[in-house]
Structures are given as C-alpha cells and as structure tokens.
Short mmCIF file of C-alpha atoms and ligand atoms in Angstrom, two decimals:
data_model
loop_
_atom_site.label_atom_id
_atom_site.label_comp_id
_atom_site.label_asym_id
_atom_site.label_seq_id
_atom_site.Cartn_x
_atom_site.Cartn_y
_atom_site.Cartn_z
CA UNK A 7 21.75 1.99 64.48
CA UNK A 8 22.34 0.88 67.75
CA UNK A 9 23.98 -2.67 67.64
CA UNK A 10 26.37 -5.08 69.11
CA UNK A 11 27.06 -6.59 72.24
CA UNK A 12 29.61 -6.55 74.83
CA UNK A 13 32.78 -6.95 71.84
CA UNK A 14 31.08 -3.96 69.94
CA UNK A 15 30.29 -6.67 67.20
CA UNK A 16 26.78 -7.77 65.83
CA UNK A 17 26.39 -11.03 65.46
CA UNK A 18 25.65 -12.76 61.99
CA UNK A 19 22.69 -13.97 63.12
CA UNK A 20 21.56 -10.67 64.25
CA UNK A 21 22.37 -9.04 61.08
CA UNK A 22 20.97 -11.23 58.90
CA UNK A 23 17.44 -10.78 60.96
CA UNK A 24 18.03 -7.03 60.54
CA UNK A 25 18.44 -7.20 56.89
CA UNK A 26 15.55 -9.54 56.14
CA UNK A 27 13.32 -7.01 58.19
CA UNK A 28 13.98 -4.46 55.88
CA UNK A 29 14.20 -6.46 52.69
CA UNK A 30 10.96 -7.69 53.21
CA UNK A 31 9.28 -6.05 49.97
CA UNK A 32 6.67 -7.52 47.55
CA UNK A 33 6.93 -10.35 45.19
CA UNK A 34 5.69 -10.70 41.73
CA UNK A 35 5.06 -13.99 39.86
CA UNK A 36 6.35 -15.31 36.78
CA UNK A 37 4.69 -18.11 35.22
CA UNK A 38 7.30 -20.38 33.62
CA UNK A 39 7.46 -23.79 31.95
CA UNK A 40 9.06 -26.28 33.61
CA UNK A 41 11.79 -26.79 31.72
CA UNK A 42 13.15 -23.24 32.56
CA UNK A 43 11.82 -23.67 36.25
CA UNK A 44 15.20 -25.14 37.85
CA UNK A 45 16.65 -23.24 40.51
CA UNK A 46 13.14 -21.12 41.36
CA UNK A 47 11.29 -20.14 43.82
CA UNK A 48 7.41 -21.35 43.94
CA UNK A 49 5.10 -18.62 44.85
CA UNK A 50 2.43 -20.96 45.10
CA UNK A 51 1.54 -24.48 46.69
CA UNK A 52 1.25 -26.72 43.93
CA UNK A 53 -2.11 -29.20 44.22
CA UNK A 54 -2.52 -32.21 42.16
CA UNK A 55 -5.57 -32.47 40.22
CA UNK A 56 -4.55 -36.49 39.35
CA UNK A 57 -3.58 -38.97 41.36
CA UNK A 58 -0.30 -41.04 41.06
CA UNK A 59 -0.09 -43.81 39.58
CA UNK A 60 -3.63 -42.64 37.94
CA UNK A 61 -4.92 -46.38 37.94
CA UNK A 62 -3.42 -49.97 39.34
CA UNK A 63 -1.12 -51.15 37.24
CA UNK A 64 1.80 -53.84 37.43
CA UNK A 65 4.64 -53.19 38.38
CA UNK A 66 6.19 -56.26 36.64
CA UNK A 67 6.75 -58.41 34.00
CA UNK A 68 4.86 -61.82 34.04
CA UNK A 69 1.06 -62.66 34.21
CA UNK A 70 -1.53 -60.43 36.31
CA UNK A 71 -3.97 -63.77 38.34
CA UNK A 72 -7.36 -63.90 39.58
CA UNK A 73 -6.37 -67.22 41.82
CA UNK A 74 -9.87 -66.92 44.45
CA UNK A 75 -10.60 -70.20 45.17
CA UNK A 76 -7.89 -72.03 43.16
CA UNK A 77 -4.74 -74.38 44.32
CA UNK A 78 -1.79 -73.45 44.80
CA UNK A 79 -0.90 -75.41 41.55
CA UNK A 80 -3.48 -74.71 39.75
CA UNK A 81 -3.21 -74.30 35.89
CA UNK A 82 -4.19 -70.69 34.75
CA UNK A 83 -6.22 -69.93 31.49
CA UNK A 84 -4.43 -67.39 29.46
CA UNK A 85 -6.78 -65.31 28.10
CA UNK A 86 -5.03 -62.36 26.63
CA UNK A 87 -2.66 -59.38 26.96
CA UNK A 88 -2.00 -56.28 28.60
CA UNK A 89 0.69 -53.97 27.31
CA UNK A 90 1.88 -50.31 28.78
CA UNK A 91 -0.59 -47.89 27.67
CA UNK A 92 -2.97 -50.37 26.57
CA UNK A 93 -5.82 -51.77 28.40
CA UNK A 94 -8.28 -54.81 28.66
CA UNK A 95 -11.77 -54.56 29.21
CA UNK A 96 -13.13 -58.40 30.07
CA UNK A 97 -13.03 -58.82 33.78
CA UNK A 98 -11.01 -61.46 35.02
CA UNK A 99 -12.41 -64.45 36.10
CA UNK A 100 -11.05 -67.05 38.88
CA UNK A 101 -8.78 -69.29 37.64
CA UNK A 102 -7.68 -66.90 34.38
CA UNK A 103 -4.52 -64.84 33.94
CA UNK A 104 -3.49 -62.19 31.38
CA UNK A 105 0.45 -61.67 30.15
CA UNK A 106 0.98 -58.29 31.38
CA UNK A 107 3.84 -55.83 31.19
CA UNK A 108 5.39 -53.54 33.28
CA UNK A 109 3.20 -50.05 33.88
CA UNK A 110 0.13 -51.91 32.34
CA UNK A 111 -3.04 -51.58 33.48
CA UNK A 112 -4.30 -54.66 35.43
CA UNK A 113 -7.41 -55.71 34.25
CA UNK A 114 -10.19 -55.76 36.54
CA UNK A 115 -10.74 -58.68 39.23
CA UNK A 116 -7.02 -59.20 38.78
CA UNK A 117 -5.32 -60.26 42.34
CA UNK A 118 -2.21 -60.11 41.89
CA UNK A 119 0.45 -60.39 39.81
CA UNK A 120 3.15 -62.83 39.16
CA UNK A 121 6.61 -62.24 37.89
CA UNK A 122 7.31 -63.78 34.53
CA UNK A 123 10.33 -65.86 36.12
CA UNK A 124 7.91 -67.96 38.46
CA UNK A 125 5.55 -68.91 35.71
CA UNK A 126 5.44 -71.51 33.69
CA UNK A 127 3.99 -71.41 30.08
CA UNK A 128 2.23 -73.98 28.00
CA UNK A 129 0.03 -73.03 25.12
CA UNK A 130 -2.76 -71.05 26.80
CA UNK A 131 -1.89 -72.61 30.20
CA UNK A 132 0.20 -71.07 33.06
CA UNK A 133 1.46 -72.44 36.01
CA UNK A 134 2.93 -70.63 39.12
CA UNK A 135 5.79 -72.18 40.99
CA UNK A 136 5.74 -69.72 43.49
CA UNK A 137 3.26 -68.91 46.07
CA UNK A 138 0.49 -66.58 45.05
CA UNK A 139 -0.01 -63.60 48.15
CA UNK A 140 -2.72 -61.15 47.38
CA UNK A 141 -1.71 -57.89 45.82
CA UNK A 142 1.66 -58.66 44.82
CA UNK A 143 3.18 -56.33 42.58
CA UNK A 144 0.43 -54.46 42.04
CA UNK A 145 0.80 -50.75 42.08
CA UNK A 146 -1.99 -49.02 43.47
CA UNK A 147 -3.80 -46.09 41.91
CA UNK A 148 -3.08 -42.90 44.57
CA UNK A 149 -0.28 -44.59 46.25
CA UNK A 150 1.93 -42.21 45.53
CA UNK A 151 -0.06 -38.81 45.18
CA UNK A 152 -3.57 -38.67 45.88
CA UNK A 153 -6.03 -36.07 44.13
CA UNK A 154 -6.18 -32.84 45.60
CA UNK A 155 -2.99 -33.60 47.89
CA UNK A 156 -0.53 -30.47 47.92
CA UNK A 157 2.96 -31.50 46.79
CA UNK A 158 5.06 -28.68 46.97
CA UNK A 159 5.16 -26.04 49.13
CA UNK A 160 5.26 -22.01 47.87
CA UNK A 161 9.11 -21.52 48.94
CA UNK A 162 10.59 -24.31 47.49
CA UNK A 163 13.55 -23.93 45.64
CA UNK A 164 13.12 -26.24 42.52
CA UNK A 165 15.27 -29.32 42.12
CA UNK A 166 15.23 -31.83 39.60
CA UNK A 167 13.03 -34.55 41.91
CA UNK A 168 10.28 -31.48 41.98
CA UNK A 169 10.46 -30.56 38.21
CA UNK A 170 9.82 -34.50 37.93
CA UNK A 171 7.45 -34.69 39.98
CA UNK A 172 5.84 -31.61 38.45
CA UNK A 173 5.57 -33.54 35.87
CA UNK A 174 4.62 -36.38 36.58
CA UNK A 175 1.60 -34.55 38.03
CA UNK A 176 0.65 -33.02 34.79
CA UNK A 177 2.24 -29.59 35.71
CA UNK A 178 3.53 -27.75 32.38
CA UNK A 179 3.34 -24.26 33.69
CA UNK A 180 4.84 -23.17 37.13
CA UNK A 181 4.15 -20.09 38.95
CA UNK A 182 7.96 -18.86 40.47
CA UNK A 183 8.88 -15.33 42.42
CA UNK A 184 10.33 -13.41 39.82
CA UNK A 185 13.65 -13.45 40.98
CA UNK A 186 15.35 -9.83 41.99
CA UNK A 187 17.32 -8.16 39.50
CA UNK A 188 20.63 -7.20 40.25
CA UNK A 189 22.50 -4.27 39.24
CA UNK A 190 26.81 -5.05 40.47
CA UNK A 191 29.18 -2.55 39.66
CA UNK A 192 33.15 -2.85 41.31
CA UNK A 193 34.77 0.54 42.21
CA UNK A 194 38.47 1.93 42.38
CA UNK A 195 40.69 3.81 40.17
CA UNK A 196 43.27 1.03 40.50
CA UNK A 197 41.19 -1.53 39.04
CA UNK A 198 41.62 -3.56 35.06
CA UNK A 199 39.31 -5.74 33.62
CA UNK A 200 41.10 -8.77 32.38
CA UNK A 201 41.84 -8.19 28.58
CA UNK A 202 43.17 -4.96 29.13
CA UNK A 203 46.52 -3.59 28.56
CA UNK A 204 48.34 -3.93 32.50
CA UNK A 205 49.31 -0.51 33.89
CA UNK A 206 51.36 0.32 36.17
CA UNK A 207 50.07 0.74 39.69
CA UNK A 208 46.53 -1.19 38.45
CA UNK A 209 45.34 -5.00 39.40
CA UNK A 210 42.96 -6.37 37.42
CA UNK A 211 39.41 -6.90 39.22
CA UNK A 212 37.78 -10.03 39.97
CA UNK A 213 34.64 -9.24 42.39
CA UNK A 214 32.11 -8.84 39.34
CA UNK A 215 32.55 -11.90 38.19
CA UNK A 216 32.59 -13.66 41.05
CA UNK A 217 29.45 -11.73 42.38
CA UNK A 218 27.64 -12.13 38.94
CA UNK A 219 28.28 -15.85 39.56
CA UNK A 220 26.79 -16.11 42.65
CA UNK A 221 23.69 -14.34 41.74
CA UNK A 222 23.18 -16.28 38.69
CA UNK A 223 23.57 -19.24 40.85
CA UNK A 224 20.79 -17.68 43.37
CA UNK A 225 18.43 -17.27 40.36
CA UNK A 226 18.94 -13.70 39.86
CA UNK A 227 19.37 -11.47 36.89
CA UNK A 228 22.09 -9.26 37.19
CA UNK A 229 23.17 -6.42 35.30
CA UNK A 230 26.90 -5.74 35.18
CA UNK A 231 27.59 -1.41 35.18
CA UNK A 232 31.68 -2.29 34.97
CA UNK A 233 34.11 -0.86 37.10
CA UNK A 234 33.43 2.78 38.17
CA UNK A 235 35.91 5.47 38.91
CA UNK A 236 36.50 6.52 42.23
CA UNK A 237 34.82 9.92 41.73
CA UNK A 238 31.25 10.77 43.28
CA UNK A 239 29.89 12.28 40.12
CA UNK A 240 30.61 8.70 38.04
CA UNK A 241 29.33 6.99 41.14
CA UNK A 242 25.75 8.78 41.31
CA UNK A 243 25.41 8.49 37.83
CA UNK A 244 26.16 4.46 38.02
CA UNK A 245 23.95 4.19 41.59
CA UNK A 246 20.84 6.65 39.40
CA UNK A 247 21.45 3.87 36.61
CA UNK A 248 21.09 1.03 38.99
CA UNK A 249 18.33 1.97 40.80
CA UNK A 250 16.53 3.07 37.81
CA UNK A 251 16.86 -0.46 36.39
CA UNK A 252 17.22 -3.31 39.06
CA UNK A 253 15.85 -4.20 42.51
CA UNK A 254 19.01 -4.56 44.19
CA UNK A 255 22.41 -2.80 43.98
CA UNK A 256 25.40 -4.57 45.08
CA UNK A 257 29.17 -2.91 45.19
CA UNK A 258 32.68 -3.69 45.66
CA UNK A 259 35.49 -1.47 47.17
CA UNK A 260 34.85 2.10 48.22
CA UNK A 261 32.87 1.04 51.97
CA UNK A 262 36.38 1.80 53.52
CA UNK A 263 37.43 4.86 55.21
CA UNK A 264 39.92 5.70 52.44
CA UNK A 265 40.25 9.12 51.06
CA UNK A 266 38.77 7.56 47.95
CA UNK A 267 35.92 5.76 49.51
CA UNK A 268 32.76 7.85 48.27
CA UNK A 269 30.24 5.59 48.31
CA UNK A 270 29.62 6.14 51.34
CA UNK A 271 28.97 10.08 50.81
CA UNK A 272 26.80 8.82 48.07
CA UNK A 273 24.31 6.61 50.17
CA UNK A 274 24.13 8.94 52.59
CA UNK A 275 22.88 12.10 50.30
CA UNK A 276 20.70 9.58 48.39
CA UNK A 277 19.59 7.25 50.60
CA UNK A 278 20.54 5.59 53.86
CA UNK A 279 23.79 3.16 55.04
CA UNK A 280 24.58 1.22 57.85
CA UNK A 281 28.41 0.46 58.63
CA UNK A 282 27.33 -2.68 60.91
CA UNK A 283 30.68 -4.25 62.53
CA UNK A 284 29.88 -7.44 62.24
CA UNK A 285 31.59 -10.61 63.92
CA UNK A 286 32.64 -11.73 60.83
CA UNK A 287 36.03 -12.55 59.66
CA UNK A 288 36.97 -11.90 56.87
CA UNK A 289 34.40 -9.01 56.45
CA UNK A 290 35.22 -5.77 56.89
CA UNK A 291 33.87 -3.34 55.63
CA UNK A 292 30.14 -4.39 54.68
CA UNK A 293 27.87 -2.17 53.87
CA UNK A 294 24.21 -2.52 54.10
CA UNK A 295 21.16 0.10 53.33
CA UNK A 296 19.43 1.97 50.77
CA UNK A 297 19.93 4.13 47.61
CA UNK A 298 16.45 5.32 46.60
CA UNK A 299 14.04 2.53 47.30
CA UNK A 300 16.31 -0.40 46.36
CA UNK A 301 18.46 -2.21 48.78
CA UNK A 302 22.08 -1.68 48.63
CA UNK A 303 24.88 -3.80 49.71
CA UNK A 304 28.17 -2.75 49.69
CA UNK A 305 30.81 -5.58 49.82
CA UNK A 306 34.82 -5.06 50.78
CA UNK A 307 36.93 -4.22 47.85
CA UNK A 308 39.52 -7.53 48.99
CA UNK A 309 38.42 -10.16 46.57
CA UNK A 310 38.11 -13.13 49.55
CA UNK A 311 36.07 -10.60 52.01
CA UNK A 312 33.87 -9.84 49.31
CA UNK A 313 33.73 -13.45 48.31
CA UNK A 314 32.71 -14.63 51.87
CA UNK A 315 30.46 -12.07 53.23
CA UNK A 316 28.21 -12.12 49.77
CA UNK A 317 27.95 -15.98 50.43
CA UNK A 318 27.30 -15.28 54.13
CA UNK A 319 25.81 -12.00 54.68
CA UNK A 320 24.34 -11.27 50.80
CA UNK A 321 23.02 -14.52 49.67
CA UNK A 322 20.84 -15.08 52.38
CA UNK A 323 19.00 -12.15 51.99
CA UNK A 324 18.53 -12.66 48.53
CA UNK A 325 17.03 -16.04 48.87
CA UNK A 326 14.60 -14.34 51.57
CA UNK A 327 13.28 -12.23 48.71
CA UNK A 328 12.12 -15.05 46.70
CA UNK A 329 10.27 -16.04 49.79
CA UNK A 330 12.66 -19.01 50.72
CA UNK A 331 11.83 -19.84 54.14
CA UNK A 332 14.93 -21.76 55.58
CA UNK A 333 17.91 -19.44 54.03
CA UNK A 334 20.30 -21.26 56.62
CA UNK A 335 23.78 -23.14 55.65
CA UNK A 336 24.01 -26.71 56.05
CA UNK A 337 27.06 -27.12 58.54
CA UNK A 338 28.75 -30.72 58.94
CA UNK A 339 31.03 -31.65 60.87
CA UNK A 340 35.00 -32.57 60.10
CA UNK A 341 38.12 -33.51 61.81
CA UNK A 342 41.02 -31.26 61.10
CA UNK A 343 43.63 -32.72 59.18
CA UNK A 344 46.31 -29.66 60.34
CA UNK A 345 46.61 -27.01 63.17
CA UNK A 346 44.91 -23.87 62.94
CA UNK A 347 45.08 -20.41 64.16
CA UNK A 348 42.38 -18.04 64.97
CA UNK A 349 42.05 -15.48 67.45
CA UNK A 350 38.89 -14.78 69.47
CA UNK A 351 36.00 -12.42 69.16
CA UNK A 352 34.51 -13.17 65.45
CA UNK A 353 33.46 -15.80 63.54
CA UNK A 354 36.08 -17.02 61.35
CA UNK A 355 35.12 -17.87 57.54
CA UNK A 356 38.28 -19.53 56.57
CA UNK A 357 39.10 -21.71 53.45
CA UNK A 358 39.46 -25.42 53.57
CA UNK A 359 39.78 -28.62 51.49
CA UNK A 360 37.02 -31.37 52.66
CA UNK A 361 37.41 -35.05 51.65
CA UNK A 362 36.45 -37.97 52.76
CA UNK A 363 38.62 -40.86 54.14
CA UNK A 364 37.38 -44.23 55.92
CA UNK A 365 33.93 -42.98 56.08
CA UNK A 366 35.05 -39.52 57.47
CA UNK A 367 34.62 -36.07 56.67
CA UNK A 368 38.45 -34.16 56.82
CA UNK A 369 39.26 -31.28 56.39
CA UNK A 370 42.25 -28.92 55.79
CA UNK A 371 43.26 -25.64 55.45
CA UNK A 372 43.40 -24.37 51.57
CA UNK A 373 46.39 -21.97 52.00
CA UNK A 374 47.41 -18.54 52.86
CA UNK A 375 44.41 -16.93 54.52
CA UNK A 376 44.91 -13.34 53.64
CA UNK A 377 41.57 -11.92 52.58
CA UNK A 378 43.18 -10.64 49.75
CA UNK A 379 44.93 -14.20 48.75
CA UNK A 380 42.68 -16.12 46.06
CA UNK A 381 44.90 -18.74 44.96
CA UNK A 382 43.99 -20.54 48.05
CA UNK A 383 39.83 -19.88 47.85
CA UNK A 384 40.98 -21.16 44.22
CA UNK A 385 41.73 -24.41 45.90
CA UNK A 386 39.57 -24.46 48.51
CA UNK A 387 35.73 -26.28 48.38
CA UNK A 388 34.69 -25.40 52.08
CA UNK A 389 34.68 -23.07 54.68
CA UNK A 390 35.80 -24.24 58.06
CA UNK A 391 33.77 -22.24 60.12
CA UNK A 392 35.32 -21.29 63.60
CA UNK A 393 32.72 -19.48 66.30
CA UNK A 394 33.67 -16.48 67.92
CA UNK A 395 34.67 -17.72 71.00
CA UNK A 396 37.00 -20.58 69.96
CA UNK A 397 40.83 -20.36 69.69
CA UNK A 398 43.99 -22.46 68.21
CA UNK A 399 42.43 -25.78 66.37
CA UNK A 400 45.02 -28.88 67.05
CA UNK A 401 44.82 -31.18 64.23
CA UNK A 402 42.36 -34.04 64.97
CA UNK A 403 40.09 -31.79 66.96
CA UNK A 404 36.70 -31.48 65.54
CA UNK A 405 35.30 -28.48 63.17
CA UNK A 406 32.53 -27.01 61.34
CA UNK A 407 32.36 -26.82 57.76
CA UNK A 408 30.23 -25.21 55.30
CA UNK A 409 30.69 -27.30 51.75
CA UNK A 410 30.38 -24.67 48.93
CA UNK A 411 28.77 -27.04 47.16
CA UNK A 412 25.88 -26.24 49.11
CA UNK A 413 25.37 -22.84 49.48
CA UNK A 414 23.73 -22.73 45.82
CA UNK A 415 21.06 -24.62 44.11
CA UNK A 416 22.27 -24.40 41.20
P1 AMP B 504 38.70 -0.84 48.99
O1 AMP B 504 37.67 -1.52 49.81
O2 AMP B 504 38.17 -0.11 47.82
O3 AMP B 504 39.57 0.02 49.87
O4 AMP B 504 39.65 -1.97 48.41
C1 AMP B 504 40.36 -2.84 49.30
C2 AMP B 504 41.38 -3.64 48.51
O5 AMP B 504 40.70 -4.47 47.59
C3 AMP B 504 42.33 -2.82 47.69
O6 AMP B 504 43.60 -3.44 47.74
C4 AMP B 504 41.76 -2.89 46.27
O7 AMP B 504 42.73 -2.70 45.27
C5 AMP B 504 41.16 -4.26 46.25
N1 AMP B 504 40.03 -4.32 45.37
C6 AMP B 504 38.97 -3.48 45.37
N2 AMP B 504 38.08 -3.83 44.45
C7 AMP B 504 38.57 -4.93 43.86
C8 AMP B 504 38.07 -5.79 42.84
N3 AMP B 504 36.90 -5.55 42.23
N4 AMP B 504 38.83 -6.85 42.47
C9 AMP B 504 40.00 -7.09 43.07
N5 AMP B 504 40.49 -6.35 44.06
C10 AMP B 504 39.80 -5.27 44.45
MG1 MG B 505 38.82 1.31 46.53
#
C-alpha cells in the first residue's frame, strides 16, 4: 500500500482512517440487563416510554398550599398528609395545605409548596413566615424526560449516569454491540511466563497481560493462546485456532525483520499484512491486516511499543467496531516540570507523571524512555504527547498530555 508523505511516514491519523475502513464489518446485538451493561456499547437509541418525574411532586419537606386569593399571613387549614409513594385524592381548596414529604405527590390545586422551616404549626393551623411565589418547589411531571424523548444515543459507551438513568426510565434490558472477541497470543523462543523456572538466555513476557487488560477494559472478550514458539508450523496452528474462534487476532513480537520473525510469512500465505511506517514513536514494528477473514494486528515484541501503539493505534479501532463514533483521546494541556528531548519527524508517545499544583496541570517525565524500559510506564499515569515537528521541550514550556486514565471506560 502506497502511503506516507514527504518523511516516508503515515501519519496516525491516516492510519487509523485506513484501519477503520477496513474494520468496518457487521455488528450483532446482545441484549443485557443493566446491571452487566457498564462499559457497552448501545446498538440502539434508547426512547422513553415515561416521563421523568412521572407526576408533580415536592421536592421538599414542609406543607404543599393552595394560597389563591389569601394574605400573605393568612392561617392555612391542615387538612391531611402526603407521604412518598402515597397519594391524596381531595383537591385542594384555597386557603388549605397538606404536610407533604419529599418525592410526594402534590395533591391537586396545590400551588406551591413551602419548606417545613418557614411554617409555623398550630393544631390544624399553619402559618407561613415566608413569602408564598407560585410553583415553588414543585417538581414538574416531564421536566426532566419527556415521553417519547430519545435519551441515549446508539454509540454510547455506558457510564454509570446512563445505567441510572436507564433506570430511572424503566429500562431493565439493554440492547449493546456484542463486543469483538479477541484471540492474543505473544511470540518468541526467548520468552517465560511468570511462575516458571528462569532459564538462561529467557525473559519472562509481559505483553499478554497487559494486552488482555486493555481489551477487557475496551469491553472485549479475549482469549489468551500463551506464548508461541518461534516456528511457522506452531504459529499457523495458533493463527488457524484464532481465527477459528475470535473476531480479532492480536500478536506480540515476530513483526520484525529478524531471522525468527515468521509471522510475517504466515500472514502473507494466509491472508494479507501491511508493514505501515507509521510516525509513531515508540512503534515500530506494527503490523496491521488479515489472517482469513479476521483482522490481525501485530504489535512490537518491546513491552512499552506494544503498550503504546495498542492504546494508540489498536484501541481505537476496536472501539470503532462497537460502533463508537468519537474513538479520539482527550488531550489537555500541561506545563513541563523538566527538560525534554525528542528529535523530529514522529510523534512522540512518551511517559509522564501529571499532577496538579495551584490549579495547574504539570507534568514530568516518568523515567528512562527506552521502549523496552517498564519500570518507568510502571510509574508513569500519562503520555506527554510531542507532534512530529516539535523538538527539545525546556521545562515550563507547554505540552500535551494524554491521562491514561482516560483512554478506557472502564
Ligand atoms: P521481536 O519484536 O520479537 O523482535 O521482539 C523485540 C524485543 O521484545 C525482544 O527483545 C524480545 O525479547 C522482546 N519481547 C518480545 N515479546 C515480548 C513479550 N511478550 N514480553 C516481553 N518482551 C518481549
Ligand atoms: Mg521475537
């Protein structure tokens, strides 16, 4: 494929639009209840059949008035209560109050009501020592949510305001995009998984976990294949596994041009790959394509490349296939707390510390920046995003950052 500009390099942006084009496939629904419903997508609008608050009520403590035609000091004629959940059926006459409760009801021909605190109480008479205005604290039926009014839109990604408000509209059942399941598997002959015995010449792995975290995090199911050997036969068979079995396939290691690097030969007898260079840093190699019918990405083996081009370059494209519609990172901006370096030509993902002092968001760097280094993404909570075209950061200048934090819904 035919990329990049002047540098050679695809932009991000450009890459991400190339990968949504193709991983534009079908979605099916999953009806869920709303308790499980956190972190989904809606594949529908949702439509209220009620309206919010479903009928006037109070939204106080104290004495719900009918005060047409009476003085301002008028004594009122208590003529009964009104408790949450309960309601009275006399109408109201001038010059007549009811105790009433928070939530309640307000009986009909009722005003307004009047907060316990300015009323006055003797036997079955009330006095108000505050001025009465029409329609205080009185919560109107439909102020909130009409009936028939759409209240979410198909694409959001549930949060705990629209699971209450789901609720709160009668809405037991959701209709979600059944999210993508994802088949990981990490390759290379060098590679441990914690627990075992250390060898010599071996590192223990940590992109699964990582990678089965994110996807969780995005919704997704993923099934974990376990670290595969760097042999073509054992990759096939773990690639014809995957694709049998999940949507998506998603690798570590083995994109390089290492001796050992087969997956490559594997994509391209059994499907398709694209080797984009993209202006990405740290990010090389990423791998994006086909095996069979299911979409493929192949992340770098280093555990911080991997780390920051599945937030980056992976999650985004997962979140378009549960129909989210804005899959873009919320960047804010932070003063540098310390000099940085960078060189030109790609957009630099590197890993910062953001806090906030005097009403100010700061921002340092977490550490070594090796790509293979995670003690620092250990201690790190942002990225501090530097564009392609800018250079040495002095500390005090202004940056881009990208919390972690909000990458994920969940
Ligand atoms: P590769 O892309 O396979 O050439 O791997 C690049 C570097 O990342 C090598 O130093 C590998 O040992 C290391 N590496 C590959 N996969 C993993 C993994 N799953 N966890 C930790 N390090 C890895
Ligand atoms: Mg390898």
């Amino acid at each position: 494929m035919s990329c990049c500009d002047a540098t050679g390099l695809l932009s991000i942006t450009d890459a991400i639009k190339r990968m949504k084009t193709i991983a534009n496939n079908n979605k099916s629904l999953l009806s869920l209840d709303i308790k499980r419903a956190y972190g989904h997508t809606l594949a529908e609008d949702v439509i209220s059949n009620v309206q919010v608050p479903p009928q006037d009520n109070s939204a106080m403590d104290g004495y719900a008035i009918n005060h047409i035609g009476c003085d301002e000091q008028h004594p009122y004629r208590l003529v009964g209560q009104v408790l949450a959940g309960q309601t009275y059926d006399g109408i109201l006459a001038a010059g007549e109050c009811v105790r009433i409760m928070t939530g309640a009801s307000v009986p009909a021909g009722t005003q307004a009501v009047v907060m316990q605190e300015d009323a006055i109480k003797e036997q079955q008479q009330v006095t108000f020592n505050k001025k009465i205005t029409s329609g205080h604290h009185i919560r109107r039926a439909g102020e909130d949510i009409a009936k028939n009014q759409t209240v979410l839109t198909t694409g959001t990604v549930l949060n705990a305001a629209q699971l209450g408000l789901l609720s709160a509209v009668g809405h037991g059942q959701v209709n979600v995009v059944k999210p993508p399941k994802v088949g990981i598997f990490a390759t290379g002959d060098e590679l441990l998984s914690p627990g075992e015995h250390p060898k010599a010449g071996h590192l223990y792995e940590s992109n699964r976990i990582v990678c089965a975290t994110k996807l969780r995090a995005l919704g997704c199911e993923v099934i974990d294949y376990g670290i595969i050997e760097d042999k073509k036969s054992a990759l096939v068979h773990a690639f014809n596994q995957a694709a049998e079995q999940c949507d998506v396939i998603i690798t570590s290691g083995g994109v390089s041009v290492g001796d050992a690097d087969f997956v490559k030969d594997v994509l391209v007898e059994n499907g398709n790959i694209d080797f984009w260079k993209i202006a990405i840093k740290p990010g090389k190699p990423f791998a994006f394509g086909q095996y069979r019918d299911k979409l493929f990405f192949g992340l770098p083996g280093n555990p911080v490349a991997s780390f920051v081009t599945f937030d980056i370059l992976v999650a985004p494209i997962l979140k378009h296939l549960q129909g989210q519609q804005d899959t873009s990172l919320l960047t804010l901006n932070a003063t540098s707390h310390c000099d940085i370096n960078k060189r030109g030509g790609r957009v630099d993902y590197q890993r910062g510390y953001a806090w906030h002092e005097s009403g100010q968001l700061m921002v340092k760097s977490a550490g070594a920046q090796g790509s293979h280094i995670l003690s620092s993404l250990s201690q790190a909570n942002a990225y501090i995003v530097l564009n392609e075209h800018q250079e040495t950061i002095a500390s005090g200048d202004s940056v881009s950052v990208i919390l972690f934090d909000s990458i994920y819904p969940k």
